[in-house]
């Protein structure tokens, strides 16, 4: 089987969490869409069609993938899969589409089998239109699931996806944790890799959903994990209270309270502080007592600033969305529905932080500015990655520099708007 994952025109609506990766690499449940399908099917070859600026770093991370290679599509029948589709569990078994069928979610194309002679009809420009034209010639087949349109959709669907993904890996306990580890709920809802370390005085609670703990993970004493939840390989939990609906990806360091959130990978949240209904990208460091709000005092629907506009979520519980390599310092306080770009430096000033912090910005004593020099920011990223035996490659540095240039106008506009808003507030009469 040959699979190609592609980004459609709506991929750019996923805000800061998709700036450095294709949408099909965003995590929901235990896996990204790409990981889920490659795990589920016997795939002989696979490729991707992504934004041009992501091609170099993606090829570096996944050398087996054919990246933006239209000619490769002419080598054999290929299943094209929309990268924003989050398939329902039962739809995975229905993905073997014949050449005259198209998989639809509502009126949106999520999958179709492309014949080699049809490859010439596709182009990296106008991809959506070409796929839509091919879809009109095929018999529609409904495929269940959902389409991820905004960052909070991943968080909202995470509890259900954790349960579906657990069905792919299955239960695995088969060992005695000793009398000082409390295991609650049915054994068939727990998967603990044999190489994972579970210290005394840990609670694993699968009464409300499955719990999976990956290879070489370490769950330290006085940690409580409530399902549905997944802890990825080589992650460590220290005195943490992990509530249901949470995914902790690989190589994370986690403490404090977390609820219904996704930590993509390589996230450092070692200290006390609350994180709720949020998506945190790799190489983010959340300093001690960093806390976010995920519910407004009046219980009204939350709006999130994306691409310079406030977007209605229609939801009452929405946390924060933080892009790669951003750092927060001691006592940072994020408001409900906050959006933070990549490589931003957040230094608190004893009050709620701005809800919109563009990429490569800094916050100091409540003031939003361009104060973090690009060279200094990149050096900080190098140091942080070296602490986990990883490297900031030249390709990734080129991508970050490109994001810096492309977000320049957005950054300047946000800073100007912030200063105007603060100036108007200072002119308001008191009393």
Coordinates of C-alpha atoms in Angstrom, one line a residue:
X1 CA 0.0 0.0 0.0
X2 CA 1.2 3.5 -0.9
X3 CA 0.0 6.5 1.1
X4 CA 0.5 10.2 0.6
X5 CA -0.5 12.8 3.2
X6 CA -1.3 16.3 2.0
X7 CA -2.0 19.7 3.4
X8 CA -5.0 21.6 2.0
X9 CA -5.5 25.3 1.9
X10 CA -6.9 25.4 5.5
X11 CA -3.7 24.0 7.0
X12 CA -2.5 27.6 7.8
X13 CA -5.5 28.1 10.2
X14 CA -3.9 25.9 12.9
X15 CA -2.0 28.9 14.2
X16 CA 1.3 28.8 16.0
X17 CA 1.3 25.0 16.6
X18 CA 1.6 24.3 12.9
X19 CA 4.2 26.9 12.0
X20 CA 7.1 24.4 12.0
X21 CA 5.3 21.2 11.0
X22 CA 2.6 19.8 8.7
X23 CA -0.9 19.5 10.1
X24 CA -0.7 15.7 9.9
X25 CA 2.2 15.7 12.4
X26 CA 0.1 17.4 15.0
X27 CA -0.8 15.1 17.9
X28 CA -4.3 14.0 19.0
X29 CA -4.6 10.9 21.2
X30 CA -1.4 8.9 21.2
X31 CA -0.3 9.6 17.6
X32 CA -0.3 12.0 14.8
X33 CA -2.4 11.1 11.7
X34 CA 0.7 10.0 9.9
X35 CA 1.9 7.8 12.8
X36 CA -1.6 6.3 13.2
X37 CA -2.0 5.3 9.5
X38 CA 1.5 4.0 9.1
X39 CA 0.9 1.9 12.3
X40 CA -2.5 0.6 11.1
X41 CA -1.6 -0.4 7.5
X42 CA 1.1 -2.3 5.8
X43 CA 2.6 0.6 3.9
X44 CA 5.3 -0.1 1.3
X45 CA 6.0 3.6 0.4
X46 CA 4.7 6.9 1.7
X47 CA 5.0 10.5 0.7
X48 CA 3.8 13.9 1.8
X49 CA 2.8 17.2 0.1
X50 CA 3.5 20.1 2.4
X51 CA 4.0 23.8 2.4
X52 CA 7.3 24.5 0.5
X53 CA 9.0 26.0 3.5
X54 CA 8.6 22.8 5.4
X55 CA 9.9 20.4 2.8
X56 CA 13.6 20.6 3.8
X57 CA 13.2 20.0 7.5
X58 CA 10.6 17.3 6.9
X59 CA 12.9 15.3 4.6
X60 CA 15.6 15.7 7.2
X61 CA 13.3 14.2 10.0
X62 CA 11.8 11.6 7.7
X63 CA 14.3 10.5 5.0
X64 CA 12.0 7.6 4.0
X65 CA 9.3 10.0 2.9
X66 CA 8.9 11.3 -0.6
X67 CA 8.4 15.0 0.0
X68 CA 6.5 17.1 -2.6
X69 CA 7.5 14.5 -5.3
X70 CA 4.7 14.6 -7.9
X71 CA 6.5 12.2 -10.2
X72 CA 6.4 9.6 -7.4
X73 CA 2.6 9.6 -7.6
X74 CA 3.0 8.2 -11.2
X75 CA 4.7 5.1 -10.0
X76 CA 1.7 3.3 -8.6
X77 CA -1.8 3.7 -7.1
X78 CA -1.6 5.9 -4.0
X79 CA -4.1 6.6 -1.3
X80 CA -4.2 10.4 -0.8
X81 CA -5.2 11.4 2.7
X82 CA -6.1 14.9 3.9
X83 CA -3.8 15.9 6.7
X84 CA -6.5 17.6 8.7
X85 CA -8.7 14.5 8.9
X86 CA -9.1 12.8 12.3
X87 CA -10.6 9.4 11.4
X88 CA -13.0 7.6 13.6
X89 CA -11.7 4.1 14.7
X90 CA -14.2 2.3 12.5
X91 CA -13.2 4.4 9.4
X92 CA -9.7 3.0 9.5
X93 CA -10.9 -0.4 8.3
X94 CA -12.8 1.3 5.4
X95 CA -9.8 3.2 3.9
X96 CA -9.2 0.6 1.2
X97 CA -10.9 2.7 -1.5
X98 CA -11.3 1.6 -5.0
X99 CA -10.2 3.8 -7.9
X100 CA -13.8 5.0 -8.5
X101 CA -14.5 6.1 -4.9
X102 CA -13.8 9.1 -2.8
X103 CA -13.9 9.3 1.0
X104 CA -15.9 12.3 2.3
X105 CA -16.5 13.8 5.7
X106 CA -19.6 16.0 5.0
X107 CA -18.7 17.7 1.7
X108 CA -14.9 17.7 2.4
X109 CA -12.6 15.2 0.7
X110 CA -10.6 13.2 3.2
X111 CA -9.2 10.4 1.1
X112 CA -9.1 9.1 -2.5
X113 CA -7.2 6.5 -4.4
X114 CA -5.1 8.1 -7.1
X115 CA -4.3 6.2 -10.3
X116 CA -0.8 6.7 -11.7
X117 CA -2.2 8.3 -14.9
X118 CA -4.1 10.9 -12.8
X119 CA -0.9 12.2 -11.1
X120 CA -0.3 14.6 -14.0
X121 CA -3.5 16.4 -13.0
X122 CA -2.1 17.5 -9.7
X123 CA 0.1 20.4 -8.9
X124 CA 1.7 21.8 -5.8
X125 CA -0.1 25.0 -6.7
X126 CA -3.9 24.7 -6.7
X127 CA -3.8 21.3 -5.0
X128 CA -7.3 21.7 -3.5
X129 CA -9.0 22.5 -6.8
X130 CA -7.3 19.5 -8.5
X131 CA -8.4 17.1 -5.7
X132 CA -11.9 18.5 -5.8
X133 CA -12.1 17.9 -9.6
X134 CA -11.0 14.3 -9.2
X135 CA -13.5 13.8 -6.4
X136 CA -16.4 14.8 -8.7
X137 CA -15.7 11.8 -10.9
X138 CA -15.9 9.3 -8.1
X139 CA -18.6 7.6 -6.1
X140 CA -18.8 9.1 -2.6
X141 CA -18.3 7.1 0.5
X142 CA -18.9 8.6 3.9
X143 CA -15.9 8.3 6.3
X144 CA -16.6 9.2 9.9
X145 CA -14.4 11.3 12.2
X146 CA -13.8 15.0 12.1
X147 CA -11.8 17.7 10.4
X148 CA -9.3 19.7 12.5
X149 CA -9.9 23.3 11.7
X150 CA -8.4 25.1 14.7
X151 CA -5.9 24.3 17.4
X152 CA -8.6 23.7 20.1
X153 CA -10.2 21.0 18.0
X154 CA -7.2 18.7 18.7
X155 CA -7.6 19.3 22.5
X156 CA -11.4 18.9 22.3
X157 CA -11.2 15.5 20.6
X158 CA -8.2 14.3 22.5
X159 CA -10.2 12.2 25.2
X160 CA -12.1 10.3 22.5
X161 CA -9.0 9.8 20.4
X162 CA -7.0 8.5 23.4
X163 CA -9.7 5.8 23.8
X164 CA -9.6 4.9 20.1
X165 CA -5.8 4.8 20.0
X166 CA -5.8 2.5 23.0
X167 CA -7.7 0.0 20.9
X168 CA -4.7 0.0 18.5
X169 CA -2.1 -0.8 21.2
X170 CA -4.2 -2.9 23.6
X171 CA -3.8 -3.6 27.3
X172 CA -0.4 -4.6 28.8
X173 CA 0.0 -5.0 32.6
X174 CA 1.3 -8.4 33.5
X175 CA 3.5 -7.3 36.3
X176 CA 3.3 -6.7 40.0
X177 CA 3.8 -3.0 40.8
X178 CA 4.0 -3.8 44.5
X179 CA 1.7 -2.9 47.4
X180 CA 2.6 0.8 47.3
X181 CA 1.3 1.5 43.8
X182 CA -2.5 1.9 43.5
X183 CA -4.0 0.6 40.3
X184 CA -7.7 1.5 40.0
X185 CA -10.1 0.4 37.3
X186 CA -10.1 -2.6 35.0
X187 CA -6.8 -4.3 34.0
X188 CA -7.8 -4.3 30.3
X189 CA -7.8 -0.5 30.3
X190 CA -4.1 -0.2 31.3
X191 CA -1.0 -0.5 29.1
X192 CA 2.4 -0.1 30.9
X193 CA 5.5 -0.9 28.9
X194 CA 7.8 -3.4 30.6
X195 CA 10.6 -0.9 30.5
X196 CA 8.7 1.8 32.2
X197 CA 9.6 2.7 35.8
X198 CA 6.7 3.0 38.3
X199 CA 7.9 4.2 41.7
X200 CA 6.0 3.6 45.0
X201 CA 3.1 5.8 46.0
X202 CA 1.9 6.3 42.4
X203 CA -1.8 6.1 41.5
X204 CA -2.9 4.8 38.0
X205 CA -6.6 5.4 37.7
X206 CA -8.3 3.8 34.7
X207 CA -11.9 4.0 36.0
X208 CA -12.8 6.9 33.6
X209 CA -10.7 5.8 30.6
X210 CA -7.6 3.9 29.5
X211 CA -4.1 4.7 30.6
X212 CA -1.0 3.9 28.5
X213 CA 2.6 4.4 29.6
X214 CA 5.3 4.1 27.0
X215 CA 8.8 2.6 26.9
X216 CA 11.4 3.9 29.4
X217 CA 8.9 6.4 30.9
X218 CA 9.5 7.1 34.6
X219 CA 6.5 7.8 36.9
X220 CA 8.0 9.1 40.2
X221 CA 6.5 8.9 43.6
X222 CA 3.4 11.0 44.5
X223 CA 2.1 11.1 40.9
X224 CA -1.5 10.4 40.1
X225 CA -2.6 9.6 36.5
X226 CA -6.3 9.6 35.5
X227 CA -7.5 8.2 32.2
X228 CA -7.9 8.6 29.4
X229 CA -4.3 9.5 29.3
X230 CA -1.1 8.6 27.5
X231 CA 2.5 9.1 28.6
X232 CA 5.1 8.8 25.8
X233 CA 8.4 7.1 25.7
X234 CA 11.3 8.5 27.9
X235 CA 9.0 11.0 29.6
X236 CA 9.3 11.6 33.4
X237 CA 6.6 12.7 35.7
X238 CA 7.5 14.3 39.1
X239 CA 4.8 14.7 41.8
X240 CA 2.3 15.3 39.0
X241 CA -1.5 15.3 39.0
X242 CA -2.4 14.3 35.4
X243 CA -6.1 14.5 34.8
X244 CA -8.2 12.9 32.1
X245 CA -7.9 13.8 28.4
X246 CA -4.1 14.4 28.6
X247 CA -1.4 13.4 26.2
X248 CA 2.2 13.7 27.3
X249 CA 4.4 13.0 24.3
X250 CA 7.9 11.6 24.2
X251 CA 10.8 13.0 26.3
X252 CA 8.8 15.4 28.4
X253 CA 9.5 16.5 32.0
X254 CA 6.3 17.1 33.8
X255 CA 5.1 18.2 37.3
X256 CA 2.2 20.1 38.7
X257 CA -1.4 19.8 37.6
X258 CA -2.4 19.1 34.0
X259 CA -5.9 18.7 32.6
X260 CA -7.1 17.8 29.1
X261 CA -3.9 19.0 27.4
X262 CA -1.5 17.9 24.7
X263 CA 2.3 18.2 25.3
X264 CA 3.6 17.4 21.8
X265 CA 7.1 16.2 22.8
X266 CA 10.3 17.6 24.5
X267 CA 8.2 19.8 26.7
X268 CA 9.6 20.9 30.1
X269 CA 7.0 21.6 32.7
X270 CA 8.9 20.3 35.7
X271 CA 7.5 22.6 38.4
X272 CA 4.2 23.3 40.1
X273 CA 1.6 25.2 38.1
X274 CA -1.7 24.5 36.3
X275 CA -2.0 23.7 32.6
X276 CA -5.5 23.1 31.2
X277 CA -7.1 22.5 27.8
X278 CA -3.9 23.6 26.0
X279 CA -1.5 22.4 23.2
X280 CA 2.2 22.9 23.9
X281 CA 4.8 22.4 21.1
X282 CA 8.3 20.9 21.4
X283 CA 11.1 22.6 23.2
X284 CA 8.8 24.8 25.3
X285 CA 9.9 25.4 28.8
X286 CA 7.2 26.4 31.3
X287 CA 8.9 27.9 34.3
X288 CA 7.9 27.4 37.9
X289 CA 4.3 28.4 38.8
X290 CA 3.5 29.1 35.1
X291 CA -0.3 28.8 35.1
X292 CA -3.1 29.3 32.5
X293 CA -6.8 29.9 32.8
X294 CA -9.1 27.7 30.8
X295 CA -12.5 29.0 32.0
X296 CA -13.8 32.6 32.1
X297 CA -15.4 33.8 35.3
X298 CA -18.7 34.4 33.6
X299 CA -18.6 31.0 31.8
X300 CA -19.0 32.6 28.4
X301 CA -17.5 31.2 25.2
X302 CA -13.8 31.9 24.7
X303 CA -12.2 33.8 21.8
X304 CA -8.6 33.1 20.7
X305 CA -6.4 35.5 18.7
X306 CA -5.1 33.8 15.6
X307 CA -3.5 35.5 12.6
X308 CA -4.2 38.9 14.2
X309 CA -8.0 38.3 14.6
X310 CA -10.1 37.1 17.5
X311 CA -11.7 33.8 16.5
X312 CA -14.8 32.5 18.3
X313 CA -14.4 29.0 19.6
X314 CA -17.9 28.4 20.8
X315 CA -16.4 26.6 23.8
X316 CA -16.2 27.6 27.4
X317 CA -13.1 25.6 28.2
X318 CA -10.1 26.8 26.2
X319 CA -6.5 27.2 27.4
X320 CA -3.4 28.3 25.6
X321 CA -1.6 27.3 22.5
X322 CA 2.2 27.8 22.6
X323 CA 4.6 27.4 19.6
X324 CA 8.0 25.7 19.6
X325 CA 10.9 26.9 21.7
X326 CA 9.0 29.5 23.6
X327 CA 10.2 30.0 27.2
X328 CA 8.1 31.3 30.2
X329 CA 9.7 32.5 33.4
X330 CA 8.7 32.2 37.1
X331 CA 5.0 32.9 37.8
X332 CA 3.8 33.5 34.2
X333 CA 0.0 33.8 34.1
X334 CA -1.8 33.2 30.9
X335 CA -5.3 34.3 30.2
X336 CA -8.1 32.1 28.8
X337 CA -7.6 31.5 25.1
X338 CA -4.0 32.7 24.7
X339 CA -1.9 32.2 21.6
X340 CA 1.9 32.4 21.7
X341 CA 4.1 32.0 18.7
X342 CA 7.5 30.3 18.3
X343 CA 10.7 31.4 20.0
X344 CA 9.1 33.9 22.3
X345 CA 10.4 34.9 25.6
X346 CA 7.8 35.5 28.3
X347 CA 9.0 37.2 31.5
X348 CA 6.1 38.0 33.9
X349 CA 5.3 41.2 35.7
X350 CA 2.8 40.1 38.3
X351 CA -0.3 40.4 36.1
X352 CA -2.1 38.5 33.3
X353 CA 0.0 38.3 30.2
X354 CA -1.2 39.5 26.7
X355 CA -3.5 37.0 25.1
X356 CA -1.6 37.4 21.8
X357 CA 2.2 37.0 21.8
X358 CA 3.5 36.8 18.2
X359 CA 6.6 34.7 17.3
X360 CA 10.0 36.1 18.3
X361 CA 8.4 38.5 20.7
X362 CA 9.2 39.1 24.3
X363 CA 7.1 40.2 27.3
X364 CA 8.7 42.0 30.2
X365 CA 6.7 43.6 33.1
X366 CA 3.6 43.3 31.0
X367 CA 5.0 45.1 28.0
X368 CA 5.0 43.3 24.6
X369 CA 8.1 44.1 22.5
X370 CA 10.5 42.8 19.8
X371 CA 13.3 42.6 22.4
X372 CA 14.6 39.1 21.7
X373 CA 17.3 39.3 19.1
X374 CA 17.1 36.5 16.4
X375 CA 20.7 35.3 17.0
X376 CA 20.2 35.2 20.7
X377 CA 16.9 33.3 20.3
X378 CA 18.6 30.7 18.0
X379 CA 21.5 30.2 20.4
X380 CA 19.0 29.6 23.2
X381 CA 17.3 27.0 21.1
X382 CA 20.6 25.3 20.4
X383 CA 21.4 25.1 24.1
X384 CA 18.0 23.8 25.0
X385 CA 18.2 21.0 22.4
X386 CA 21.7 20.0 23.4
X387 CA 20.5 19.3 26.9
X388 CA 18.4 16.5 25.4
X389 CA 21.2 15.3 23.1
X390 CA 19.5 16.9 20.0
X391 CA 20.8 19.4 17.5
X392 CA 19.4 22.5 15.9
X393 CA 20.3 21.6 12.3
X394 CA 21.1 24.2 9.6
X395 CA 17.8 23.3 7.9
X396 CA 15.7 24.0 11.0
X397 CA 17.7 27.2 11.5
X398 CA 16.8 28.3 8.0
X399 CA 13.1 27.6 8.7
X400 CA 13.2 29.6 11.9
X401 CA 14.8 32.5 10.1
X402 CA 12.1 32.3 7.5
X403 CA 9.4 32.3 10.1
X404 CA 11.1 35.3 11.7
X405 CA 11.0 37.3 8.5
X406 CA 7.4 36.2 7.5
X407 CA 6.0 37.2 10.9
X408 CA 7.7 40.6 11.0
X409 CA 4.7 42.6 10.0
X410 CA 2.4 40.5 12.3
X411 CA 4.8 41.2 15.2
X412 CA 5.0 44.9 14.6
X413 CA 1.2 45.2 14.2
X414 CA 0.5 43.3 17.4
X415 CA 3.0 45.4 19.4
X416 CA 1.5 48.7 18.0
X417 CA -2.0 47.5 18.9
X418 CA -0.9 46.4 22.4
X419 CA 0.7 49.8 23.1
X420 CA -2.3 51.7 21.8
X421 CA -4.7 49.6 23.9
X422 CA -2.5 50.2 27.0
X423 CA -2.3 54.0 26.3
X424 CA -6.1 54.2 26.0
X425 CA -6.5 52.3 29.3
X426 CA -4.2 54.7 31.1
X427 CA -6.4 57.7 30.0
X428 CA -9.5 56.2 31.5
X429 CA -10.8 58.2 34.6
X430 CA -10.5 56.5 38.0
X431 CA -13.4 56.4 40.3

